[in-house]
Amino acid sequence: MNMKTNLTYGMVGAALDSFIGSVHRVGAGFDGIAFLAAGCFSRNEEKNRKCGEFYHLDMNRVYKNYEEMAEAEGKREDKIDYVVISAPNNAHYKTAKAFLENGIHVFCEKPLCFEVEEAEELKKLAEEKGLLFLVNYSYSGNVMVKEARELVRQGYIGDIINVNAEYLQEYLVDDIGKGDQIMVKLSSWRKDPEVAGISNCVGDIGTHIENTVAYMTGLRVKRLAAKLDYFGQPLDLNANMLVEFDNGAHGVFCSSQVCVGHMNGLVIRIFGTEGAIEWHEEEPNVLFVTKKGCPMQTYHRGMGYISERAASMSRIPAGHPEGLYEAFANMYKVWNAAVLAKANGTELTESELDFPTIDDGIEGVKFIHAAVESSKKDAAWVEL
Ligand SMILES: NC(=O)c1ccc[n+]([C@@H]2O[C@H](COP(=O)([O-])OP(=O)(O)OC[C@H]3O[C@@H](n4cnc5c(N)ncnc54)[C@H](O)[C@@H]3O)[C@@H](O)[C@H]2O)c1
């Protein structure tokens, strides 16, 4: 039997003017394995067509809507191997369901969907159909996030006793005092409950904290006590919470879109009985590592002392910065290998399964619901 060596994919969402769509296209194609073959890039006919033309697609495979695309692709002999769902949140559940029903693997943006029941239904469907499902918590694609995970796994910092994590942005600070008017600017859908779901700040960036911490530490949030601030808007713009992990340790997660001076300040600090690890998304090529009793050390991506697993995801020599595009490329490197292994009927290895799955997506949806519920109850503890 000839082994399959490359893949085709389609996209839902991700027109040329979208934020994250082009990052996906660069990431998916980085290693020359996956090629864009179909799409429904926008509900706007002109934007949809322009995107298809820009990528020189067969225009018969540029579809009016996701239903048509899932059905038509599912019937083709050369159907896409997977779909990338990069439309806003309210499209995730129904789109993922349609593609799973038509036998196509799903790579879906976060948050997975609105309701926990929907998330569990998607999991069941993927399992029944024997299909792979990735939920794009993209920061785990960073080499130094992988290095942090390896150090924790090796016991380098001992038992984890505390986590302090923040994701601070300022871009919605002008919304304060604007009543419930939704200011129209890029991605204003994030503040619209119909499109974003029950949360803006926790749903959009708070869930990245939850997942990146889980990836680095292996710990899951068991319960949380949260206070969300709305500043008169329909959805939250700021969230402070205390979390308890399944090993009994506690932590603080702060996410905000109204912190002046911060652009994309995701910072994760993990404290153990023997040491500490700190990673900053705005400085992703380094990891700060402290062994108890010693000064803080700066580990650099690309250097010989980095673990084999993390080093295998590093693409250019140390000192040349890697960033968001490479993190996406790493996510796709693992995913493409998994989809190929599945197509070739080979057993998936641990490294091919090193991506956020639908279980991570389900945890994310539970986390959002718990945070909103806790805040409504004046920061009472809520189990996930
Ligand atoms: N993982 C990450 O780091 C990351 C970063 C940014 C955004 N996201 C997620 O990606 C998704 C998209 O975010 P964005 O900032 O790119 O949004 P955006 O508004 O910039 O782009 C959304 C695109 O989807 C298209 N679209 C909307 N509804 C559609 C539908 N029903 N069918 C087909 N196309 C449709 C729009 O025309 C647009 O091209 C969101 O779920 C968001 O949470 C994830």
Coordinates of C-alpha atoms in Angstrom, one line a residue, residues 222-382:
K222 CA -11.2 21.5 40.2
R223 CA -13.1 24.6 41.4
L224 CA -12.8 28.3 41.3
A225 CA -14.0 31.6 42.9
A226 CA -14.2 34.4 40.4
K227 CA -15.2 38.1 40.1
L228 CA -15.8 39.4 36.6
D229 CA -16.1 43.1 35.9
Y230 CA -18.5 44.3 33.1
F231 CA -18.2 48.1 33.3
G232 CA -21.7 48.4 32.0
Q233 CA -21.0 46.2 28.9
P234 CA -23.0 43.1 28.1
L235 CA -20.0 40.8 28.6
D236 CA -17.0 40.8 31.0
L237 CA -13.9 42.9 30.3
N238 CA -11.9 41.9 33.4
A239 CA -11.7 38.8 35.6
N240 CA -9.9 37.9 38.8
M241 CA -10.1 34.4 40.2
L242 CA -8.8 32.0 42.8
V243 CA -8.5 28.5 41.5
E244 CA -8.0 25.1 43.2
F245 CA -6.2 22.3 41.2
D246 CA -6.8 18.6 41.4
N247 CA -3.6 18.1 43.4
G248 CA -5.0 20.5 46.1
A249 CA -2.7 23.4 45.2
H250 CA -4.2 26.9 44.6
G251 CA -3.5 29.6 42.1
V252 CA -4.5 33.0 40.9
F253 CA -5.7 33.6 37.3
C254 CA -6.2 37.3 36.2
S255 CA -7.4 38.1 32.7
S256 CA -8.2 41.6 31.4
Q257 CA -8.8 43.6 28.3
V258 CA -8.6 46.9 30.2
C259 CA -5.1 47.0 31.6
V260 CA -3.4 50.1 30.2
G261 CA 0.1 49.4 29.0
H262 CA -0.4 45.7 28.3
M263 CA -0.7 44.3 24.7
N264 CA -0.8 40.5 24.9
G265 CA 0.7 39.9 28.4
L266 CA 0.2 36.2 29.0
V267 CA 2.5 35.3 31.9
I268 CA 2.6 32.0 33.7
R269 CA 4.5 31.4 36.9
I270 CA 4.6 27.9 38.4
F271 CA 6.0 27.4 41.9
G272 CA 7.1 24.0 43.2
T273 CA 8.7 22.7 46.3
E274 CA 12.1 22.6 44.6
G275 CA 12.0 25.5 42.1
A276 CA 10.0 27.7 39.9
I277 CA 9.3 28.3 36.1
E278 CA 8.1 31.5 34.4
W279 CA 7.1 32.0 30.8
H280 CA 6.0 35.2 29.0
E281 CA 4.2 35.1 25.7
E282 CA 5.7 38.4 24.6
E283 CA 9.2 36.9 25.2
P284 CA 8.4 33.4 24.0
N285 CA 11.9 32.3 23.2
V286 CA 13.0 32.2 26.8
L287 CA 12.0 30.4 30.0
F288 CA 13.0 31.6 33.4
V289 CA 13.9 28.7 35.6
T290 CA 14.9 28.9 39.3
K291 CA 16.2 26.0 41.4
K292 CA 15.6 26.5 45.1
G293 CA 18.6 28.3 46.7
C294 CA 20.1 29.4 43.3
P295 CA 19.7 32.5 41.2
M296 CA 17.1 32.6 38.4
Q297 CA 18.4 31.2 35.1
T298 CA 17.3 32.2 31.6
Y299 CA 16.9 29.2 29.3
H300 CA 17.0 30.0 25.6
R301 CA 15.2 28.2 22.8
G302 CA 17.6 26.5 20.4
M303 CA 20.4 25.9 22.9
G304 CA 21.9 22.4 23.6
Y305 CA 20.6 22.1 27.1
I306 CA 16.9 22.2 26.0
S307 CA 15.1 18.8 26.3
E308 CA 14.9 16.6 23.2
R309 CA 11.1 17.0 23.0
A310 CA 11.2 20.8 23.0
A311 CA 14.3 20.9 20.8
S312 CA 12.5 18.8 18.2
M313 CA 9.9 21.7 17.8
S314 CA 12.5 24.4 17.4
R315 CA 12.9 25.6 13.8
I316 CA 15.7 28.2 13.6
P317 CA 19.0 28.7 15.6
A318 CA 18.9 30.4 19.0
G319 CA 18.9 34.1 18.9
H320 CA 16.6 34.3 15.9
P321 CA 13.2 34.9 17.3
E322 CA 10.3 32.5 16.8
G323 CA 6.8 33.6 17.7
L324 CA 3.1 33.0 17.1
Y325 CA 3.5 31.7 13.5
E326 CA 5.9 29.1 14.6
A327 CA 3.7 28.1 17.6
F328 CA 0.8 27.6 15.1
A329 CA 3.2 25.7 12.8
N330 CA 4.1 23.4 15.7
M331 CA 0.5 22.8 16.5
Y332 CA 0.0 21.8 12.8
K333 CA 3.2 19.7 12.7
V334 CA 1.8 17.5 15.4
W335 CA -1.7 17.5 14.0
N336 CA -0.7 16.8 10.4
A337 CA 1.4 13.9 11.6
A338 CA -1.5 12.5 13.6
V339 CA -3.9 12.8 10.6
L340 CA -1.4 11.1 8.3
A341 CA -0.8 8.3 10.9
K342 CA -4.6 7.8 11.1
A343 CA -4.9 7.8 7.2
N344 CA -2.1 5.3 7.0
G345 CA -3.5 3.1 9.7
T346 CA -0.5 3.4 11.9
E347 CA -0.7 3.6 15.7
L348 CA -0.5 7.2 17.0
T349 CA 2.6 7.8 19.0
E350 CA 2.7 10.0 22.2
S351 CA 4.4 12.8 20.2
E352 CA 1.6 12.6 17.5
L353 CA -1.0 13.0 20.2
D354 CA 0.7 16.1 21.8
F355 CA -2.1 18.5 20.9
P356 CA -5.1 19.9 22.8
T357 CA -7.9 17.5 22.2
I358 CA -11.7 17.7 22.6
D359 CA -11.2 16.9 26.3
D360 CA -9.3 20.2 26.6
G361 CA -12.1 21.9 24.8
I362 CA -14.7 20.5 27.2
E363 CA -12.6 21.7 30.2
G364 CA -12.5 25.1 28.6
V365 CA -16.2 25.3 28.3
K366 CA -16.7 24.1 31.9
F367 CA -14.1 26.7 33.1
I368 CA -16.0 29.6 31.4
H369 CA -19.4 28.5 32.9
A370 CA -17.9 28.1 36.3
A371 CA -16.3 31.6 36.2
V372 CA -19.6 33.3 35.1
E373 CA -21.6 31.4 37.7
S374 CA -19.2 32.1 40.5
S375 CA -19.1 35.8 39.8
K376 CA -23.0 35.9 39.8
K377 CA -22.8 34.3 43.3
D378 CA -20.4 37.0 44.5
A379 CA -17.3 34.9 44.0
A380 CA -18.6 31.7 45.6
W381 CA -16.6 28.5 45.0
V382 CA -18.0 26.6 42.0

